[in-house]
Coordinates of C-alpha atoms and ligand atoms in Angstrom, one line a residue:
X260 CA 88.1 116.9 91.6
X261 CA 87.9 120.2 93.7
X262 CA 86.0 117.6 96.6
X263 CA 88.3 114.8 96.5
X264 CA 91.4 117.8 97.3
X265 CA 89.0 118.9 99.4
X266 CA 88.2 116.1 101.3
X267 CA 92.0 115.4 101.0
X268 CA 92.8 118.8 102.7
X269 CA 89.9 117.7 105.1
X270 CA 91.6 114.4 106.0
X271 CA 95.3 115.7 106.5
X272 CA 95.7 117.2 109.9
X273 CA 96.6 120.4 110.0
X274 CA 100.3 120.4 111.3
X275 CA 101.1 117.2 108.4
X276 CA 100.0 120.3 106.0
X277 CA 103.4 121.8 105.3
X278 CA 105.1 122.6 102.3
X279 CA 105.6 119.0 101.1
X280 CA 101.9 118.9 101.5
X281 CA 101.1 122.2 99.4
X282 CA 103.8 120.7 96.5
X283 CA 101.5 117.5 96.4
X284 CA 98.1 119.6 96.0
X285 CA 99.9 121.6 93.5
X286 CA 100.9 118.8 92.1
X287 CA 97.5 116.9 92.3
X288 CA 95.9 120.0 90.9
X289 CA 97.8 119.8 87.9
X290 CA 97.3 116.1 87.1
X291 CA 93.6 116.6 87.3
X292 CA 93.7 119.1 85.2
X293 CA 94.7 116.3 82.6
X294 CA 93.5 113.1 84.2
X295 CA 91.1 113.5 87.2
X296 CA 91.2 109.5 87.4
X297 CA 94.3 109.4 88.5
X298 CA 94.8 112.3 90.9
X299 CA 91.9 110.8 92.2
X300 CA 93.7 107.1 92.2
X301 CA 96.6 108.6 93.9
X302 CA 94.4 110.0 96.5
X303 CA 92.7 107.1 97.1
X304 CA 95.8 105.4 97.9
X305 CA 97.2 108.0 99.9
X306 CA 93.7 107.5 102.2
X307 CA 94.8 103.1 101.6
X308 CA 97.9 103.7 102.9
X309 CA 96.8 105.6 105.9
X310 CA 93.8 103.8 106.8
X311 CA 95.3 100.3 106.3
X312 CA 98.0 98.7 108.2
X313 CA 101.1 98.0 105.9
X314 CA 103.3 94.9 106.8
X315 CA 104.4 94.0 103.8
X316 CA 108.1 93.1 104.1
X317 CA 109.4 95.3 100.9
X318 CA 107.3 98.2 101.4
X319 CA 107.8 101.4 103.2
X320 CA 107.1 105.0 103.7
X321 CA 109.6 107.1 101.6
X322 CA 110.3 110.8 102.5
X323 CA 108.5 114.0 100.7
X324 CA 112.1 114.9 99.7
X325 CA 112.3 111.2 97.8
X326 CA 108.8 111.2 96.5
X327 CA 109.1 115.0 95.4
X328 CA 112.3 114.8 93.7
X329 CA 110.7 112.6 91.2
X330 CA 108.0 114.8 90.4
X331 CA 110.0 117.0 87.4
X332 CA 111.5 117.6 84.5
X333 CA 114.2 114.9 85.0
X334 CA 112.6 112.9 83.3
X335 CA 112.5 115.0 80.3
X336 CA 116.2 113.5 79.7
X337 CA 118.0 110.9 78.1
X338 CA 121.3 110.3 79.5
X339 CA 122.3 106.5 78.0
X340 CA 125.6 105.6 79.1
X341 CA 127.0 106.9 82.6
X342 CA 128.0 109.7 84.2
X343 CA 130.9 111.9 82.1
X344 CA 130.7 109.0 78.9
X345 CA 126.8 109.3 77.4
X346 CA 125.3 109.1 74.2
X347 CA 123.4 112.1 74.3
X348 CA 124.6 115.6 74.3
X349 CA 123.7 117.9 77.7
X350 CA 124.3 115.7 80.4
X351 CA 125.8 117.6 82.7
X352 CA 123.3 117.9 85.1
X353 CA 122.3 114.5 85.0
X354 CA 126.1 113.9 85.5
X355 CA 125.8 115.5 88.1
X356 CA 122.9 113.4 89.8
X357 CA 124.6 110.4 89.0
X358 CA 128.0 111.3 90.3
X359 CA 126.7 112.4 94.0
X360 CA 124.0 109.8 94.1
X361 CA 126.9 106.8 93.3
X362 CA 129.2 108.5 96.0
X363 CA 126.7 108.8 98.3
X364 CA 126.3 105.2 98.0
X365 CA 129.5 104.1 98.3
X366 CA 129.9 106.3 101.2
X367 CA 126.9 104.8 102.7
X368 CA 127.8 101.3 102.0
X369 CA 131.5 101.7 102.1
X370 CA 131.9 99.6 98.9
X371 CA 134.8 99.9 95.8
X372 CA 131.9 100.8 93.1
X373 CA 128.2 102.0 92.7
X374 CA 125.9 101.7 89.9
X375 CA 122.4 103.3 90.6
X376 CA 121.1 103.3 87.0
X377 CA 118.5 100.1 87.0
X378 CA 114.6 100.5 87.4
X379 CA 114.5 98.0 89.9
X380 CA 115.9 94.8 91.6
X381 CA 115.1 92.7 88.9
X382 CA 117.1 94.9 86.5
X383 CA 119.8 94.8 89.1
X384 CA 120.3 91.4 89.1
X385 CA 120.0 90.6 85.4
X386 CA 122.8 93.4 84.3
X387 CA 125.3 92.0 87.7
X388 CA 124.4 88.3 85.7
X389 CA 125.7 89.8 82.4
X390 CA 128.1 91.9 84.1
X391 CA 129.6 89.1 85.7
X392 CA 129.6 86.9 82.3
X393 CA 131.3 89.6 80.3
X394 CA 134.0 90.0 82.9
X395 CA 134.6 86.1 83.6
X396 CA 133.5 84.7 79.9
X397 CA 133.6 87.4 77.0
X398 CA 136.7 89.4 77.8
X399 CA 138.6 86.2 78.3
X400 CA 137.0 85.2 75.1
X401 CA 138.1 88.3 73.5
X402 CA 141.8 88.2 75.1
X403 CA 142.0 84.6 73.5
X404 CA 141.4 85.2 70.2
X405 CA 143.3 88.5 70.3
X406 CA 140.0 91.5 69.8
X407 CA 138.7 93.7 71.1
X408 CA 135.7 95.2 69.5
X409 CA 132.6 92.7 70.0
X410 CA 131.6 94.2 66.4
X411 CA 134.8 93.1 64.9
X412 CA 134.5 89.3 66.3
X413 CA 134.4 86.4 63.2
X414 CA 131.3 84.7 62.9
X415 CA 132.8 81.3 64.3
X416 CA 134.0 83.1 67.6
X417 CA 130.8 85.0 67.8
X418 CA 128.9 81.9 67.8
X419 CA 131.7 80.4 70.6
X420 CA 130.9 82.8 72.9
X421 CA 126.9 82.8 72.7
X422 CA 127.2 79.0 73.2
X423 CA 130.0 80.0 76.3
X424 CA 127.4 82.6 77.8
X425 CA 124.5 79.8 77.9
X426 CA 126.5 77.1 79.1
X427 CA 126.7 78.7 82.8
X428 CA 126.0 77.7 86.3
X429 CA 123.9 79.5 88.3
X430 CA 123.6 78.3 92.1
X431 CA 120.9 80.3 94.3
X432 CA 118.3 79.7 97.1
X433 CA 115.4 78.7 95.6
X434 CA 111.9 80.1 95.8
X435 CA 109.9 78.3 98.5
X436 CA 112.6 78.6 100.8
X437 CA 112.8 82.1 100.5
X438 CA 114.6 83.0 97.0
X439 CA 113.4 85.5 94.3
X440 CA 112.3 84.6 91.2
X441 CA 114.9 86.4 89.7
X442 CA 117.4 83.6 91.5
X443 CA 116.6 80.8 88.7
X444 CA 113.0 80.1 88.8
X445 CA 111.7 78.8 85.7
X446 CA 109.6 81.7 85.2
X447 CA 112.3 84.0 84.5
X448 CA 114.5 84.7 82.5
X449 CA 117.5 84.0 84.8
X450 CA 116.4 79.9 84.7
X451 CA 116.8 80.4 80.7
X452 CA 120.1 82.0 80.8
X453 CA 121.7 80.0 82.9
X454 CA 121.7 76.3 83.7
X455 CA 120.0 77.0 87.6
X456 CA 120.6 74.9 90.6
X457 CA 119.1 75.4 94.1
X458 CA 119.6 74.9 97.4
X459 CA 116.9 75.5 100.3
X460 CA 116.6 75.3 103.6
X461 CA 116.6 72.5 106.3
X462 CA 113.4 71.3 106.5
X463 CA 113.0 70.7 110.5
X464 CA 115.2 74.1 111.3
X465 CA 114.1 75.8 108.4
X466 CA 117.6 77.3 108.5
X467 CA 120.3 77.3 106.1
X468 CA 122.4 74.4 106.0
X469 CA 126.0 75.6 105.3
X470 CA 127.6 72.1 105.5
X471 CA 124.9 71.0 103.1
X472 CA 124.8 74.0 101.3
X473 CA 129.0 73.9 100.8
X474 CA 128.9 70.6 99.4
X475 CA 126.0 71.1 97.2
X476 CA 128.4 74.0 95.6
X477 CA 131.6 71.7 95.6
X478 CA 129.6 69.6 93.3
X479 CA 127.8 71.9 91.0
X480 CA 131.0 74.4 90.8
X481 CA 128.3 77.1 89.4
X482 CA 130.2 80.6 87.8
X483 CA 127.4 82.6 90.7
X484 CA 126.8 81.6 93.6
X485 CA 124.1 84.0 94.7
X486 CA 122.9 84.6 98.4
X487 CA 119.9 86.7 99.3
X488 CA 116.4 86.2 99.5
X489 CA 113.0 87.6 99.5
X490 CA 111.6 85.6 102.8
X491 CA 114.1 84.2 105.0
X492 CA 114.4 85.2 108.2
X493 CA 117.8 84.8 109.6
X494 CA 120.9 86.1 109.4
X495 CA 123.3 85.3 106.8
X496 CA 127.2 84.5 107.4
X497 CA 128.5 86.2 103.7
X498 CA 132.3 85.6 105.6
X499 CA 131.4 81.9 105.4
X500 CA 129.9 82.3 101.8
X501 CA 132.7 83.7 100.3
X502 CA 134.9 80.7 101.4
X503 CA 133.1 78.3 99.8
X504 CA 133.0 80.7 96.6
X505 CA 136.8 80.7 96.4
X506 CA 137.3 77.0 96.7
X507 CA 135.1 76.1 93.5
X508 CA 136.2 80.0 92.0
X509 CA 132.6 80.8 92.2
X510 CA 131.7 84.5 92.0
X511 CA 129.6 85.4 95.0
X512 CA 126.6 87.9 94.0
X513 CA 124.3 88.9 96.8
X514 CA 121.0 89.8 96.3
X515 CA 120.7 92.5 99.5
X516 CA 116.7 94.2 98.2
X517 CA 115.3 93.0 101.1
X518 CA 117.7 94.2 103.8
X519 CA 120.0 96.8 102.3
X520 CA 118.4 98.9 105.0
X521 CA 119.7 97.0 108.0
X522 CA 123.0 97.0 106.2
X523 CA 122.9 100.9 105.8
X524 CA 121.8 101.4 109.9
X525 CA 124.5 98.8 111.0
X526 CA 122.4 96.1 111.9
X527 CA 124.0 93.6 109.4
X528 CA 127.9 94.1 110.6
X529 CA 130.8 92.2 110.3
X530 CA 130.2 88.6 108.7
X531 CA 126.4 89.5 108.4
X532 CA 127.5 92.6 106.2
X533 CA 127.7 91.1 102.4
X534 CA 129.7 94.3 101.4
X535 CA 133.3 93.4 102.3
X536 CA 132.7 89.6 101.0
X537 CA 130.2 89.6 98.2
X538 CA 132.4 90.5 94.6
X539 CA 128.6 92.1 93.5
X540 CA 125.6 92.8 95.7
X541 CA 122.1 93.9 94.2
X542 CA 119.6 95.7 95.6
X543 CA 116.4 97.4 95.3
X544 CA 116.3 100.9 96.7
X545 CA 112.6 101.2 98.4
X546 CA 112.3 98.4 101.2
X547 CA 114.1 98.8 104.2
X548 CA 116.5 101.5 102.9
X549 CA 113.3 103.4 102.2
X550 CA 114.2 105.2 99.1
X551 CA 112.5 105.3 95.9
X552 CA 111.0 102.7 93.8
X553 CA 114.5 101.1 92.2
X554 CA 117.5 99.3 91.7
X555 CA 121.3 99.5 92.8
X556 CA 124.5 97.7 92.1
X557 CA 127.5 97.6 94.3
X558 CA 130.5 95.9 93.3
X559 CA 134.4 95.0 93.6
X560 CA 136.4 96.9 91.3
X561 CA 137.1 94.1 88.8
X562 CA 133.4 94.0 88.2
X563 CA 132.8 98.0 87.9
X564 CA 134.4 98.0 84.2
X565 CA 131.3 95.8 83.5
X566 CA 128.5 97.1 85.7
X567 CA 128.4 100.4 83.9
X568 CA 128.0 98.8 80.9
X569 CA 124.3 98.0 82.2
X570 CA 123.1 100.7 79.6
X571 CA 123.4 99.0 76.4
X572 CA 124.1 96.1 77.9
X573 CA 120.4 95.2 79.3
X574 CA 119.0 98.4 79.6
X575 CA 118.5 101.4 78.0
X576 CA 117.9 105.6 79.4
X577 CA 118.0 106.0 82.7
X578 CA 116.1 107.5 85.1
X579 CA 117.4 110.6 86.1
X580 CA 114.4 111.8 88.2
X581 CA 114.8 108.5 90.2
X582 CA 118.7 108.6 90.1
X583 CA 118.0 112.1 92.3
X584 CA 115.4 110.7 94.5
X585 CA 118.2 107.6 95.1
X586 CA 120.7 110.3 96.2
X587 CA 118.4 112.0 98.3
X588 CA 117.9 108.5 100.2
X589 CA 121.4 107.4 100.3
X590 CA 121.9 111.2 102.6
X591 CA 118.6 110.1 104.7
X592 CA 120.0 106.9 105.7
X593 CA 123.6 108.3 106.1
X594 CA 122.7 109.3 109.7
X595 CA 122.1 108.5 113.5
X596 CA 118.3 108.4 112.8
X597 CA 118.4 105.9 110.4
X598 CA 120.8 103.7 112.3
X599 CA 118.1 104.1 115.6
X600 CA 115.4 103.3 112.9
X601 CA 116.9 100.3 111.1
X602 CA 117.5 98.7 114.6
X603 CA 114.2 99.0 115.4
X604 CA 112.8 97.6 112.3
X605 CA 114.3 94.5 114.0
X606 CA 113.2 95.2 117.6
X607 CA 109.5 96.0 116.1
X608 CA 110.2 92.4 114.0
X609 CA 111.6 90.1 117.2
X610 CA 108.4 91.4 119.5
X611 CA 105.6 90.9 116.6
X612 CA 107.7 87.3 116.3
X613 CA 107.4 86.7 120.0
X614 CA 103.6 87.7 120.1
X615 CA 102.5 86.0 117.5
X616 CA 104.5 82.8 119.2
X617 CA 103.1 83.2 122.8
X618 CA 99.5 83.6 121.0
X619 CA 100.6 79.5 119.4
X620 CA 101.3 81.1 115.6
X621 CA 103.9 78.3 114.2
X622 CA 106.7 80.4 112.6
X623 CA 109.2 79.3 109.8
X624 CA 112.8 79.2 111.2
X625 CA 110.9 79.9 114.8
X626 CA 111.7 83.3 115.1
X627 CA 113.2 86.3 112.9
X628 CA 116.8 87.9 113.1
X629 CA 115.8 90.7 110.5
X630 CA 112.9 93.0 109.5
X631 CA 110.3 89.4 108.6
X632 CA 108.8 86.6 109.8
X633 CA 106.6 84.0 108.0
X634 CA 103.6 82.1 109.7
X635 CA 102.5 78.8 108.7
X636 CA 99.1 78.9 108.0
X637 CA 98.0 75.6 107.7
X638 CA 97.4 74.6 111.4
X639 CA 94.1 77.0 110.6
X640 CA 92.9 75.2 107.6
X641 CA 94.0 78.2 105.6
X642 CA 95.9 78.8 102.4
X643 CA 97.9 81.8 102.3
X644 CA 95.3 83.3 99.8
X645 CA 92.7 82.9 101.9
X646 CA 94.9 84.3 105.3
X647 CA 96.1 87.0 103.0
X648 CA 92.2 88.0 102.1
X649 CA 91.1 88.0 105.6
X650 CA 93.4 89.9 107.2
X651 CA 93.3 92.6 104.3
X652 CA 89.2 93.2 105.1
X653 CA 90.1 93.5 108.6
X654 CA 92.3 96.6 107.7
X655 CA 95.6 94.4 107.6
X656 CA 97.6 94.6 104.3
X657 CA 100.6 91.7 103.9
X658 CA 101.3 89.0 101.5
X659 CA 101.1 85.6 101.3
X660 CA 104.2 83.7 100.9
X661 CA 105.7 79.9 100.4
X662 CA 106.9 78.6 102.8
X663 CA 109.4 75.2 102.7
X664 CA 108.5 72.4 100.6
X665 CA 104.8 74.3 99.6
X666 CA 102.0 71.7 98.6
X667 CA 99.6 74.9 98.1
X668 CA 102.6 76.1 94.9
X669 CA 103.0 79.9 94.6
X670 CA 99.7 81.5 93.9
X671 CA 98.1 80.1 96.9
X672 CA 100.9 79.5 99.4
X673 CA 101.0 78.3 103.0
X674 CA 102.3 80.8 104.8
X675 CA 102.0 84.6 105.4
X676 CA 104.7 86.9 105.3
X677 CA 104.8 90.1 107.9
X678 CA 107.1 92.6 107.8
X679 CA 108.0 95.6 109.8
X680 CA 110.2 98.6 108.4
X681 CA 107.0 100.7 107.4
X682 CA 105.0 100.3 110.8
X683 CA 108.6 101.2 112.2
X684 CA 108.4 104.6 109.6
X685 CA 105.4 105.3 111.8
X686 CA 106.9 105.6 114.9
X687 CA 105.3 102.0 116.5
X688 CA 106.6 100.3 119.3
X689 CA 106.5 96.7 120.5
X690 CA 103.7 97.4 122.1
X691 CA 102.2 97.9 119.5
X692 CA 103.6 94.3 117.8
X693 CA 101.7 93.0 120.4
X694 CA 98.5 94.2 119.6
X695 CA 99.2 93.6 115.8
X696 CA 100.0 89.6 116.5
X697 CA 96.7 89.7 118.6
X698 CA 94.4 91.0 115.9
X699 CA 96.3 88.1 113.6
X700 CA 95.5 85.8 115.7
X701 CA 91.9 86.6 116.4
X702 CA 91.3 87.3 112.2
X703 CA 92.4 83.4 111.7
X704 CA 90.9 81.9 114.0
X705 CA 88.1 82.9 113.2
X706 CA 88.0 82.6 109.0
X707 CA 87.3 79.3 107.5
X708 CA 87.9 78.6 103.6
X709 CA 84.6 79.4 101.8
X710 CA 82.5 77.0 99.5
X711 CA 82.8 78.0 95.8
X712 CA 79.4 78.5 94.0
X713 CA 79.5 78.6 90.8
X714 CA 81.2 76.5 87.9
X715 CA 82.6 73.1 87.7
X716 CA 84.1 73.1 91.1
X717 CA 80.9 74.1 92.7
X718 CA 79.5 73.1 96.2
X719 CA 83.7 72.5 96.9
X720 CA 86.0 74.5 99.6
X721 CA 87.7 76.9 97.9
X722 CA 91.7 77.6 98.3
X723 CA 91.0 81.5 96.8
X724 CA 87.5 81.9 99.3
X725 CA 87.4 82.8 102.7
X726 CA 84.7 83.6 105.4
X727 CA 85.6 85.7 108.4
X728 CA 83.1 86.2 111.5
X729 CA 82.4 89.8 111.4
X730 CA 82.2 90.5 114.8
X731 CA 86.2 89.7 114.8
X732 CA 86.3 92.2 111.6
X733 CA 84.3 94.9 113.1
X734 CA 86.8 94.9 116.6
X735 CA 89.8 94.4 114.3
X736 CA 88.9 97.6 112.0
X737 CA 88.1 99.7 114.8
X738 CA 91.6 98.1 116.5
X739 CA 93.2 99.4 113.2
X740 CA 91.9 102.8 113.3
X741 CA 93.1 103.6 116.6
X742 CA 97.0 102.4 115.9
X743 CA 97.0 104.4 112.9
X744 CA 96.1 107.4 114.3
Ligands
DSN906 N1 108.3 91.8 95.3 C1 109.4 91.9 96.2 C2 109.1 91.3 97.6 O1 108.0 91.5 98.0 O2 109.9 90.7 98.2 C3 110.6 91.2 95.7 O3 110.7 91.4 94.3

């Protein structure tokens, strides 16, 4: 262990080696004292992250302050409930977490309510589901039939308002146009709770349709109507949204994880901010807004009743270590610098999409107005899978991704999906973009899918396989090296 802190110490130059650095040894020292496996993990990815080039879309590079802040006896604590009404004796301090982390939030976001309790997006968007079928289904339940203790409900109303909560509509953008699997895919949960319909995108534009879109909702009349996505790549018009939501008295919910960020710098304003129109928006807390790993819940006042209910509702303790590390980014983004940085997630974003364009990449939507773009990668002869693979050897790290009406399904995909807010954290420049899209470029052009060997399928081109000259990987690798340091 003593090498690899060593070698760690080695690795980190000298004026990186501040305080923040001297916690981390510290507190590397004392996890290997226990578990030399995983100081040594954690190293190891600390060396991954450097020597690699991170495009994926949701990931960043949080702050010392975030990542340290989690690192305690926080989460020695149970604090079920929220702030000032727990279940637990001694929350004051934790109260005291929550309370400035939730007004830093609505300060930040300028919105009536703030929940920052759940573990992550997912979590988010499964307690604003439940938060928005108490407010709109039980409580009107419970007004009906004049109770209102949920204990104290007979058996026959009980079993009215199970069958009431599963009989909902859920409209949301479904998965190979860009939704989240959270939105109603029949993998999760949310498709089983609610009676899920989709709408995607048009298939020559690869844009949202609104007039499409509006009379899709006019016919399903869903309780949510839920914008947000995990790869589109436009802006979208929540002003316009929310209209269609109050003809059919739809509740709009706006999953924001992906581009919270933009919304907190002031990229996303007027009808492109979901705040002032959404009744709920979810939101993960580590992509663009660059906090810790996490979910967050903003919300209308009717809903906030509800939302901090998410604990027993869906969840259970939460996580007071991360609920400090969430205040601590809510203050970071609360500033000029994280305005200047936001909009260049987007400048960074529009010259990689411009690059990878002039060097004859074919782009879903043709361009980006946020912090992605996806590239179709079947005029290579590539699945995603095999895209993804290549460009990770080269020193490249992104994801594959549907794209519009996928034949490849979502394990092996069609298209890649590049993203920009952590080369951004690094200071890069479009200049750089450009050299990025050229070491794309020259990584598929030059892989072909690979022939499996083994097993039934053998002597076949494989959709998981790839082959890449190694020439191309050799110049890319050394390419890599040099931007990252
Ligand atoms: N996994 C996240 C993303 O990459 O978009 C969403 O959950």
């Amino acid at each position: 262990m003593k090498n690899i802190l060593q070698e760690y110490i080695r690795t980190t130059p000298l004026e990186k080696l501040d305080a923040g650095s001297v916690a981390y040894i510290a507190n590397l020292q004392k996890i290997a004292e226990v578990a030399p496996q995983i100081a040594k993990a954690i190293i190891q990815e600390l060396k991954d992250q450097r020597s690699n080039l991170k495009l994926i879309a949701s990931e960043n590079y949080s702050s010392l302050s975030v990542q340290l802040s989690m690192g305690n006896l926080l989460t020695d604590k149970y604090s079920e409930g929220y702030a000032h009404h727990r279940f637990y004796p001694g929350c004051s301090n934790v109260d005291e977490i929550e309370d400035l982390a939730c007004a830093e939030a609505v300060k930040l976001f300028g919105c009536d309510h703030a929940y920052v309790q759940p573990h992550s997006g997912a979590d988010a968007n499964l307690i604003a589901f439940w938060s928005i079928l108490r407010t709109k289904i039980q409580v009107p339940l419970l007004d009906k039939v004049g109770e209102k203790d949920l204990l104290k409900l007979k058996k026959e109303d009980w079993d009215q308002l199970r069958i009431n909560l599963g009989n909902q509509k859920l409209l949301a953008m479904d998965l190979f146009s860009g939704g989240h699997l959270t939105h109603g895919y029949r993998h999760n949960v949310s498709a089983q709770m609610f009676d899920a319909y989709h709408y995607g995108v048009n298939e020559s534009t690869g844009l949202i349709d609104y007039e499409e879109l509006h009379h899709l909702l006019k016919t399903i009349k869903p309780l949510i109507f839920l914008a947000g996505y995990s790869a589109y790549t436009r802006k979208i018009d929540f002003e316009l949204l929310r209209q269609f939501a109050d003809e059919v008295n739809a509740v709009l919910m706006v999953d924001m994880a992906h581009f919270a960020g933009l919304v907190a710098g002031k990229v996303f304003e007027g009808k492109f901010n979901p705040i002032p129109y959404a009744h709920i928006v979810t939101s993960t807390t580590h992509k663009t807004l660059r906090g810790p790993r996490g979910g967050l819940i903003l919300c209308k006042g009717e809903f906030a009743e509800s939302v901090d209910k998410g604990c027993p509702m869906v969840m259970g303790g939460p996580l007071p270590h991360v609920m400090a590390a969430k205040a601590i980014a809510f203050i970071e983004a609360n500033n000029e610098d994280f305005k200047l940085y936001a909009h260049k997630i987007v400048a960074n974003s529009n010259a990689l999409a411009q690059a990878c364009q002039m060097n004859g990449m074919k782009l879903i939507s043709g361009g980006t107005d946020n912090h992605l773009l996806l590239i179709d990668v079947r005029p290579y002869g590539l699945t995603g899978r095999q895209a993804e693979g290549a460009l990770r050897e080269c020193g490249i790290t992104l994801n594959r991704n549907t794209i519009p009406n996928d034949t490849n399904g979502p394990w092996y995909t069609s298209g890649l999906r590049l993203g920009t807010p952590a080369v951004t954290t690094l200071g890069m420049e479009s200049e750089q973009m450009i050299e990025i899209a050229n070491f794309v470029k020259e990584i598929l052009e030059n892989t072909k899918p690979d022939i499996v060997k083994k097993g039934k399928d053998a002597g076949e081109l494989s959709k998981a396989l790839h082959v890449t000259d190694d020439a191309v990987k050799e110049k890319v690798q050394s390419g890599i090296k040099r931007l990252l340091h």
